[in-house]
Short mmCIF file of the C-alpha atoms (twelve columns), coordinates in Angstrom:
data_MODEL
# 
_entry.id   MODEL 
# 
loop_
_atom_site.group_PDB 
_atom_site.id 
_atom_site.type_symbol 
_atom_site.label_atom_id 
_atom_site.label_alt_id 
_atom_site.label_comp_id 
_atom_site.label_asym_id 
_atom_site.label_seq_id 
_atom_site.Cartn_x 
_atom_site.Cartn_y 
_atom_site.Cartn_z 
_atom_site.pdbx_PDB_model_num 
ATOM 1   C CA . MET A 1   0.000   0.000   0.000   1 
ATOM 2   C CA . SER A 2   1.390   3.381   -1.012  1 
ATOM 3   C CA . VAL A 3   0.356   6.862   0.048   1 
ATOM 4   C CA . VAL A 4   -0.651  9.336   -2.689  1 
ATOM 5   C CA . LYS A 5   -1.959  12.887  -2.390  1 
ATOM 6   C CA . ARG A 6   -4.479  12.416  -5.199  1 
ATOM 7   C CA . ASN A 7   -6.045  9.395   -6.822  1 
ATOM 8   C CA . LEU A 8   -3.512  7.885   -9.207  1 
ATOM 9   C CA . VAL A 9   -4.203  5.956   -12.401 1 
ATOM 10  C CA . GLN A 10  -1.199  4.236   -13.949 1 
ATOM 11  C CA . LEU A 11  -1.851  3.060   -17.512 1 
ATOM 12  C CA . TYR A 12  0.174   0.371   -19.287 1 
ATOM 13  C CA . TYR A 13  -0.516  0.641   -23.010 1 
ATOM 14  C CA . ASP A 14  0.667   -0.221  -26.508 1 
ATOM 15  C CA . THR A 15  -0.413  1.789   -29.541 1 
ATOM 16  C CA . VAL A 16  -1.008  -1.504  -31.393 1 
ATOM 17  C CA . SER A 17  -4.107  -1.999  -29.231 1 
ATOM 18  C CA . PRO A 18  -7.346  -0.200  -30.156 1 
ATOM 19  C CA . TRP A 19  -8.567  -0.898  -26.618 1 
ATOM 20  C CA . SER A 20  -5.525  0.932   -25.270 1 
ATOM 21  C CA . PHE A 21  -6.502  3.928   -27.407 1 
ATOM 22  C CA . ILE A 22  -10.076 3.772   -26.152 1 
ATOM 23  C CA . GLY A 23  -8.966  3.270   -22.554 1 
ATOM 24  C CA . TYR A 24  -6.624  6.231   -22.788 1 
ATOM 25  C CA . GLU A 25  -9.293  8.517   -24.214 1 
ATOM 26  C CA . ILE A 26  -11.886 7.518   -21.619 1 
ATOM 27  C CA . ILE A 27  -9.614  7.923   -18.606 1 
ATOM 28  C CA . LYS A 28  -8.709  11.390  -19.917 1 
ATOM 29  C CA . ARG A 29  -12.409 12.269  -19.905 1 
ATOM 30  C CA . TYR A 30  -12.648 11.224  -16.272 1 
ATOM 31  C CA . GLN A 31  -9.327  12.567  -15.035 1 
ATOM 32  C CA . LYS A 32  -10.661 15.874  -13.708 1 
ATOM 33  C CA . ARG A 33  -14.004 14.473  -12.585 1 
ATOM 34  C CA . TRP A 34  -12.259 11.771  -10.554 1 
ATOM 35  C CA . ASP A 35  -9.553  14.116  -9.265  1 
ATOM 36  C CA . CYS A 36  -6.789  11.795  -10.389 1 
ATOM 37  C CA . ASP A 37  -3.284  11.989  -11.776 1 
ATOM 38  C CA . LEU A 38  -2.555  9.913   -14.872 1 
ATOM 39  C CA . GLU A 39  0.787   8.158   -15.266 1 
ATOM 40  C CA . LEU A 40  1.475   6.761   -18.732 1 
ATOM 41  C CA . VAL A 41  3.700   3.686   -19.056 1 
ATOM 42  C CA . PRO A 42  4.329   2.556   -22.651 1 
ATOM 43  C CA . VAL A 43  4.908   -1.203  -22.850 1 
ATOM 44  C CA . ASN A 44  5.451   -3.696  -25.673 1 
ATOM 45  C CA . LEU A 45  2.293   -5.818  -25.747 1 
ATOM 46  C CA . GLY A 46  3.986   -8.540  -27.796 1 
ATOM 47  C CA . TYR A 47  6.535   -9.115  -25.051 1 
ATOM 48  C CA . VAL A 48  3.791   -9.151  -22.417 1 
ATOM 49  C CA . MET A 49  1.869   -11.757 -24.408 1 
ATOM 50  C CA . GLY A 50  4.982   -13.876 -24.763 1 
ATOM 51  C CA . TYR A 51  6.028   -13.744 -21.133 1 
ATOM 52  C CA . SER A 52  2.492   -14.323 -19.832 1 
ATOM 53  C CA . GLY A 53  1.585   -17.090 -22.286 1 
ATOM 54  C CA . ASN A 54  -1.431  -15.134 -23.516 1 
ATOM 55  C CA . ARG A 55  -2.721  -15.218 -27.100 1 
ATOM 56  C CA . PRO A 56  -3.955  -12.202 -29.064 1 
ATOM 57  C CA . PRO A 57  -7.630  -12.376 -30.119 1 
ATOM 58  C CA . ILE A 58  -6.623  -12.148 -33.781 1 
ATOM 59  C CA . SER A 59  -4.929  -15.564 -33.482 1 
ATOM 60  C CA . VAL A 60  -8.318  -17.225 -32.873 1 
ATOM 61  C CA . PRO A 61  -10.429 -16.943 -36.076 1 
ATOM 62  C CA . ASN A 62  -13.804 -16.354 -34.427 1 
ATOM 63  C CA . LYS A 63  -12.332 -13.943 -31.884 1 
ATOM 64  C CA . GLY A 64  -10.566 -12.075 -34.678 1 
ATOM 65  C CA . LYS A 65  -13.790 -11.620 -36.627 1 
ATOM 66  C CA . TYR A 66  -15.670 -10.580 -33.504 1 
ATOM 67  C CA . MET A 67  -12.961 -8.075  -32.603 1 
ATOM 68  C CA . TRP A 68  -13.512 -6.033  -35.765 1 
ATOM 69  C CA . ASP A 69  -17.282 -6.059  -35.207 1 
ATOM 70  C CA . GLU A 70  -16.688 -4.876  -31.655 1 
ATOM 71  C CA . ILE A 71  -14.352 -2.110  -32.782 1 
ATOM 72  C CA . GLU A 72  -17.048 -0.889  -35.161 1 
ATOM 73  C CA . ARG A 73  -19.495 -0.682  -32.257 1 
ATOM 74  C CA . ALA A 74  -16.883 0.886   -29.977 1 
ATOM 75  C CA . GLN A 75  -16.428 3.831   -32.353 1 
ATOM 76  C CA . LYS A 76  -20.087 4.743   -31.922 1 
ATOM 77  C CA . PHE A 77  -20.337 3.917   -28.227 1 
ATOM 78  C CA . PHE A 78  -17.253 5.861   -27.156 1 
ATOM 79  C CA . GLY A 79  -17.449 8.564   -29.825 1 
ATOM 80  C CA . LEU A 80  -13.919 7.850   -31.028 1 
ATOM 81  C CA . PRO A 81  -13.305 7.467   -34.778 1 
ATOM 82  C CA . LEU A 82  -11.183 4.414   -35.604 1 
ATOM 83  C CA . SER A 83  -9.989  3.109   -38.955 1 
ATOM 84  C CA . THR A 84  -8.947  -0.436  -39.774 1 
ATOM 85  C CA . PRO A 85  -5.182  -0.711  -40.333 1 
ATOM 86  C CA . THR A 86  -4.209  -2.050  -43.746 1 
ATOM 87  C CA . SER A 87  -2.107  -4.718  -42.068 1 
ATOM 88  C CA . PHE A 88  -2.826  -6.027  -38.572 1 
ATOM 89  C CA . PRO A 89  -1.278  -6.515  -36.120 1 
ATOM 90  C CA . VAL A 90  0.746   -3.373  -36.739 1 
ATOM 91  C CA . ASN A 91  4.426   -3.506  -35.776 1 
ATOM 92  C CA . THR A 92  4.590   -0.748  -33.163 1 
ATOM 93  C CA . GLN A 93  7.915   -1.733  -31.624 1 
ATOM 94  C CA . THR A 94  9.692   1.429   -32.759 1 
ATOM 95  C CA . LEU A 95  6.804   3.592   -31.548 1 
ATOM 96  C CA . GLN A 96  6.740   1.910   -28.153 1 
ATOM 97  C CA . GLN A 97  10.501  2.093   -27.709 1 
ATOM 98  C CA . HIS A 98  10.418  5.748   -28.673 1 
ATOM 99  C CA . LEU A 99  7.656   6.448   -26.167 1 
ATOM 100 C CA . ASP A 100 9.632   4.633   -23.479 1 
ATOM 101 C CA . LEU A 101 12.748  6.625   -24.334 1 
ATOM 102 C CA . VAL A 102 10.820  9.895   -24.196 1 
ATOM 103 C CA . ALA A 103 9.247   8.900   -20.873 1 
ATOM 104 C CA . GLN A 104 12.751  8.676   -19.405 1 
ATOM 105 C CA . SER A 105 14.458  11.607  -21.123 1 
ATOM 106 C CA . SER A 106 11.694  14.135  -21.910 1 
ATOM 107 C CA . PRO A 107 8.568   13.218  -19.909 1 
ATOM 108 C CA . SER A 108 6.726   16.379  -20.949 1 
ATOM 109 C CA . LEU A 109 6.605   14.971  -24.494 1 
ATOM 110 C CA . LEU A 110 5.034   11.658  -23.524 1 
ATOM 111 C CA . THR A 111 1.379   12.702  -23.580 1 
ATOM 112 C CA . PRO A 112 1.402   14.545  -26.930 1 
ATOM 113 C CA . LEU A 113 3.550   11.854  -28.524 1 
ATOM 114 C CA . THR A 114 1.270   9.096   -27.246 1 
ATOM 115 C CA . GLU A 115 -1.693  10.811  -28.878 1 
ATOM 116 C CA . ILE A 116 0.216   11.360  -32.128 1 
ATOM 117 C CA . TYR A 117 1.129   7.676   -32.336 1 
ATOM 118 C CA . PHE A 118 -2.355  6.440   -31.453 1 
ATOM 119 C CA . ARG A 119 -3.762  8.614   -34.242 1 
ATOM 120 C CA . ALA A 120 -1.133  7.376   -36.686 1 
ATOM 121 C CA . VAL A 121 -2.089  3.740   -36.143 1 
ATOM 122 C CA . TRP A 122 -5.842  3.922   -35.548 1 
ATOM 123 C CA . GLN A 123 -7.012  6.990   -37.442 1 
ATOM 124 C CA . ARG A 124 -4.418  7.810   -40.102 1 
ATOM 125 C CA . ASN A 125 -3.466  4.229   -41.021 1 
ATOM 126 C CA . LEU A 126 0.222   5.083   -41.383 1 
ATOM 127 C CA . PRO A 127 3.145   2.621   -41.400 1 
ATOM 128 C CA . CYS A 128 5.329   2.990   -38.331 1 
ATOM 129 C CA . LYS A 129 8.047   0.330   -38.356 1 
ATOM 130 C CA . THR A 130 11.116  2.189   -39.624 1 
ATOM 131 C CA . VAL A 131 12.809  5.391   -38.539 1 
ATOM 132 C CA . GLU A 132 11.747  7.105   -41.760 1 
ATOM 133 C CA . GLU A 133 8.131   6.023   -41.311 1 
ATOM 134 C CA . VAL A 134 8.054   7.355   -37.767 1 
ATOM 135 C CA . LEU A 135 9.627   10.625  -38.895 1 
ATOM 136 C CA . HIS A 136 6.930   10.893  -41.575 1 
ATOM 137 C CA . ILE A 137 4.283   10.526  -38.868 1 
ATOM 138 C CA . LEU A 138 5.876   13.364  -36.930 1 
ATOM 139 C CA . ASP A 139 6.354   15.507  -40.041 1 
ATOM 140 C CA . THR A 140 2.677   15.266  -40.961 1 
ATOM 141 C CA . ASP A 141 0.968   15.754  -37.596 1 
ATOM 142 C CA . ASP A 142 0.597   19.381  -36.528 1 
ATOM 143 C CA . ALA A 143 0.711   18.361  -32.870 1 
ATOM 144 C CA . ALA A 144 4.345   17.304  -33.337 1 
ATOM 145 C CA . LYS A 145 5.506   20.771  -34.343 1 
ATOM 146 C CA . GLY A 146 7.770   22.314  -31.750 1 
ATOM 147 C CA . LEU A 147 8.219   19.164  -29.654 1 
ATOM 148 C CA . TRP A 148 11.921  19.152  -30.559 1 
ATOM 149 C CA . LYS A 149 14.224  22.115  -31.047 1 
ATOM 150 C CA . SER A 150 15.358  20.927  -34.469 1 
ATOM 151 C CA . ASP A 151 14.820  18.244  -37.102 1 
ATOM 152 C CA . HIS A 152 18.203  16.833  -36.109 1 
ATOM 153 C CA . ASP A 153 17.110  16.414  -32.488 1 
ATOM 154 C CA . ARG A 154 13.901  14.728  -33.575 1 
ATOM 155 C CA . ARG A 155 15.702  12.290  -35.865 1 
ATOM 156 C CA . GLU A 156 18.277  11.516  -33.204 1 
ATOM 157 C CA . SER A 157 15.508  10.804  -30.706 1 
ATOM 158 C CA . VAL A 158 13.773  8.337   -33.029 1 
ATOM 159 C CA . GLU A 159 17.037  6.663   -34.038 1 
ATOM 160 C CA . GLN A 160 17.981  6.114   -30.398 1 
ATOM 161 C CA . ALA A 161 14.710  4.256   -29.957 1 
ATOM 162 C CA . THR A 162 15.852  1.561   -32.391 1 
ATOM 163 C CA . SER A 163 18.965  0.657   -30.418 1 
ATOM 164 C CA . LYS A 164 19.616  -2.733  -28.864 1 
ATOM 165 C CA . GLU A 165 19.515  -1.083  -25.444 1 
ATOM 166 C CA . ALA A 166 16.019  0.300   -26.098 1 
ATOM 167 C CA . LYS A 167 14.801  -3.143  -27.161 1 
ATOM 168 C CA . GLU A 168 16.285  -4.845  -24.105 1 
ATOM 169 C CA . ARG A 169 14.746  -2.242  -21.840 1 
ATOM 170 C CA . GLY A 170 11.344  -3.012  -23.331 1 
ATOM 171 C CA . LYS A 171 11.810  -6.720  -22.710 1 
ATOM 172 C CA . THR A 172 12.933  -6.130  -19.134 1 
ATOM 173 C CA . LEU A 173 9.939   -3.937  -18.346 1 
ATOM 174 C CA . ALA A 174 7.466   -6.395  -19.867 1 
ATOM 175 C CA . LYS A 175 8.996   -9.337  -18.015 1 
ATOM 176 C CA . ARG A 176 8.935   -7.474  -14.717 1 
ATOM 177 C CA . ILE A 177 5.296   -6.398  -14.847 1 
ATOM 178 C CA . VAL A 178 4.212   -9.882  -15.944 1 
ATOM 179 C CA . GLU A 179 6.103   -11.607 -13.147 1 
ATOM 180 C CA . GLU A 180 5.633   -9.051  -10.371 1 
ATOM 181 C CA . GLU A 181 2.202   -7.591  -11.154 1 
ATOM 182 C CA . GLY A 182 0.420   -10.343 -13.055 1 
ATOM 183 C CA . VAL A 183 -0.072  -8.282  -16.217 1 
ATOM 184 C CA . PHE A 184 -1.260  -10.282 -19.245 1 
ATOM 185 C CA . GLY A 185 -2.707  -7.715  -21.661 1 
ATOM 186 C CA . MET A 186 -3.520  -4.084  -22.352 1 
ATOM 187 C CA . PRO A 187 -4.827  -1.615  -21.522 1 
ATOM 188 C CA . TRP A 188 -3.898  -2.319  -17.923 1 
ATOM 189 C CA . PHE A 189 -4.790  0.132   -15.174 1 
ATOM 190 C CA . ASN A 190 -3.207  0.279   -11.729 1 
ATOM 191 C CA . VAL A 191 -5.480  2.534   -9.677  1 
ATOM 192 C CA . THR A 192 -4.435  3.882   -6.277  1 
ATOM 193 C CA . ARG A 193 -7.034  5.515   -4.043  1 
ATOM 194 C CA . ALA A 194 -5.775  8.613   -2.235  1 
ATOM 195 C CA . ARG A 195 -8.052  8.214   0.773   1 
ATOM 196 C CA . ASP A 196 -6.335  5.092   2.086   1 
ATOM 197 C CA . GLY A 197 -3.597  4.187   -0.400  1 
ATOM 198 C CA . GLN A 198 -5.411  1.033   -1.508  1 
ATOM 199 C CA . ARG A 199 -4.512  -0.176  -5.010  1 
ATOM 200 C CA . MET A 200 -6.574  -2.179  -7.471  1 
ATOM 201 C CA . GLN A 201 -5.814  -3.508  -10.967 1 
ATOM 202 C CA . PHE A 202 -8.171  -3.369  -13.940 1 
ATOM 203 C CA . PHE A 203 -7.742  -4.939  -17.391 1 
ATOM 204 C CA . GLY A 204 -9.514  -3.672  -20.480 1 
ATOM 205 C CA . SER A 205 -11.333 -0.572  -21.671 1 
ATOM 206 C CA . ASP A 206 -14.684 -1.559  -20.142 1 
ATOM 207 C CA . ARG A 207 -13.947 -1.405  -16.418 1 
ATOM 208 C CA . PHE A 208 -14.616 2.260   -15.770 1 
ATOM 209 C CA . GLU A 209 -17.768 1.643   -13.722 1 
ATOM 210 C CA . GLN A 210 -15.671 -0.505  -11.395 1 
ATOM 211 C CA . MET A 211 -12.900 2.087   -11.240 1 
ATOM 212 C CA . ALA A 212 -15.479 4.708   -10.297 1 
ATOM 213 C CA . ALA A 213 -16.818 2.487   -7.525  1 
ATOM 214 C CA . PHE A 214 -13.307 1.855   -6.207  1 
ATOM 215 C CA . LEU A 215 -12.456 5.564   -6.252  1 
ATOM 216 C CA . GLU A 216 -15.855 6.413   -4.760  1 
ATOM 217 C CA . LYS A 217 -16.532 8.750   -7.663  1 
ATOM 218 C CA . PRO A 218 -19.528 9.074   -10.013 1 
ATOM 219 C CA . TYR A 219 -19.647 7.172   -13.290 1 
ATOM 220 C CA . ALA A 220 -21.285 9.269   -15.999 1 
ATOM 221 C CA . GLY A 221 -21.113 7.004   -19.033 1 
ATOM 222 C CA . PRO A 222 -18.573 6.704   -21.850 1 
ATOM 223 C CA . HIS A 223 -18.509 10.464  -22.445 1 
ATOM 224 C CA . ALA A 224 -18.134 11.294  -18.727 1 
ATOM 225 C CA . ASP A 225 -20.959 13.824  -18.979 1 
ATOM 226 C CA . GLY A 226 -24.107 11.730  -18.714 1 
ATOM 227 C CA . ARG A 227 -24.815 11.577  -22.451 1 
ATOM 228 C CA . LEU A 228 -26.216 8.299   -23.762 1 
ATOM 229 C CA . SER A 229 -24.510 6.527   -26.640 1 
ATOM 230 C CA . LYS A 230 -26.423 5.050   -29.574 1 
ATOM 231 C CA . LEU A 231 -25.445 2.028   -31.645 1 
# 
């Protein structure tokens, strides 16, 4: 049990996961209402799957088909436009390693960069495997302007994310949270209640009613304002 001044939501996420995108957007809607701090922790979902022995839904034919139907419904329910990637699963290793690098070296960039990369994968349908592809994402998203002092700094940042050290760090983090925290998928929320320091874990983008109950805060639907969604 740890003591926190405000409610704390720690989010493990990978931009390859549409549910991570949805989970991120919904917790942002509730952040002020629930009086909570949000800590973003980019993780490689592939490594988590491997270390935990889990299987992605796409590997089971019926689950894979159902997943795309569910994503179509989720767009309407959560009010979040999503497009189907040309090739899935998308290789987001470079994105995730870059986010992890930024989290350590320039934490103020983590939130805008997370949103840029989620949009690239799930709204703009852009390739993101190579350094040049990632740089193209950053070149063509207005939100990326001014995040680095120069084009050279931006390129250097992305190139550092492809190093062996960055890859090994991603493996180490995934292995640790699987073994020490029981993580098996994403989005994964570690929620700490300020009142008594109690901590609870939640998996998936459909556990916000339970989070609200744990935090003793109101749940006001997927839009956090009481509006009803229509399918």
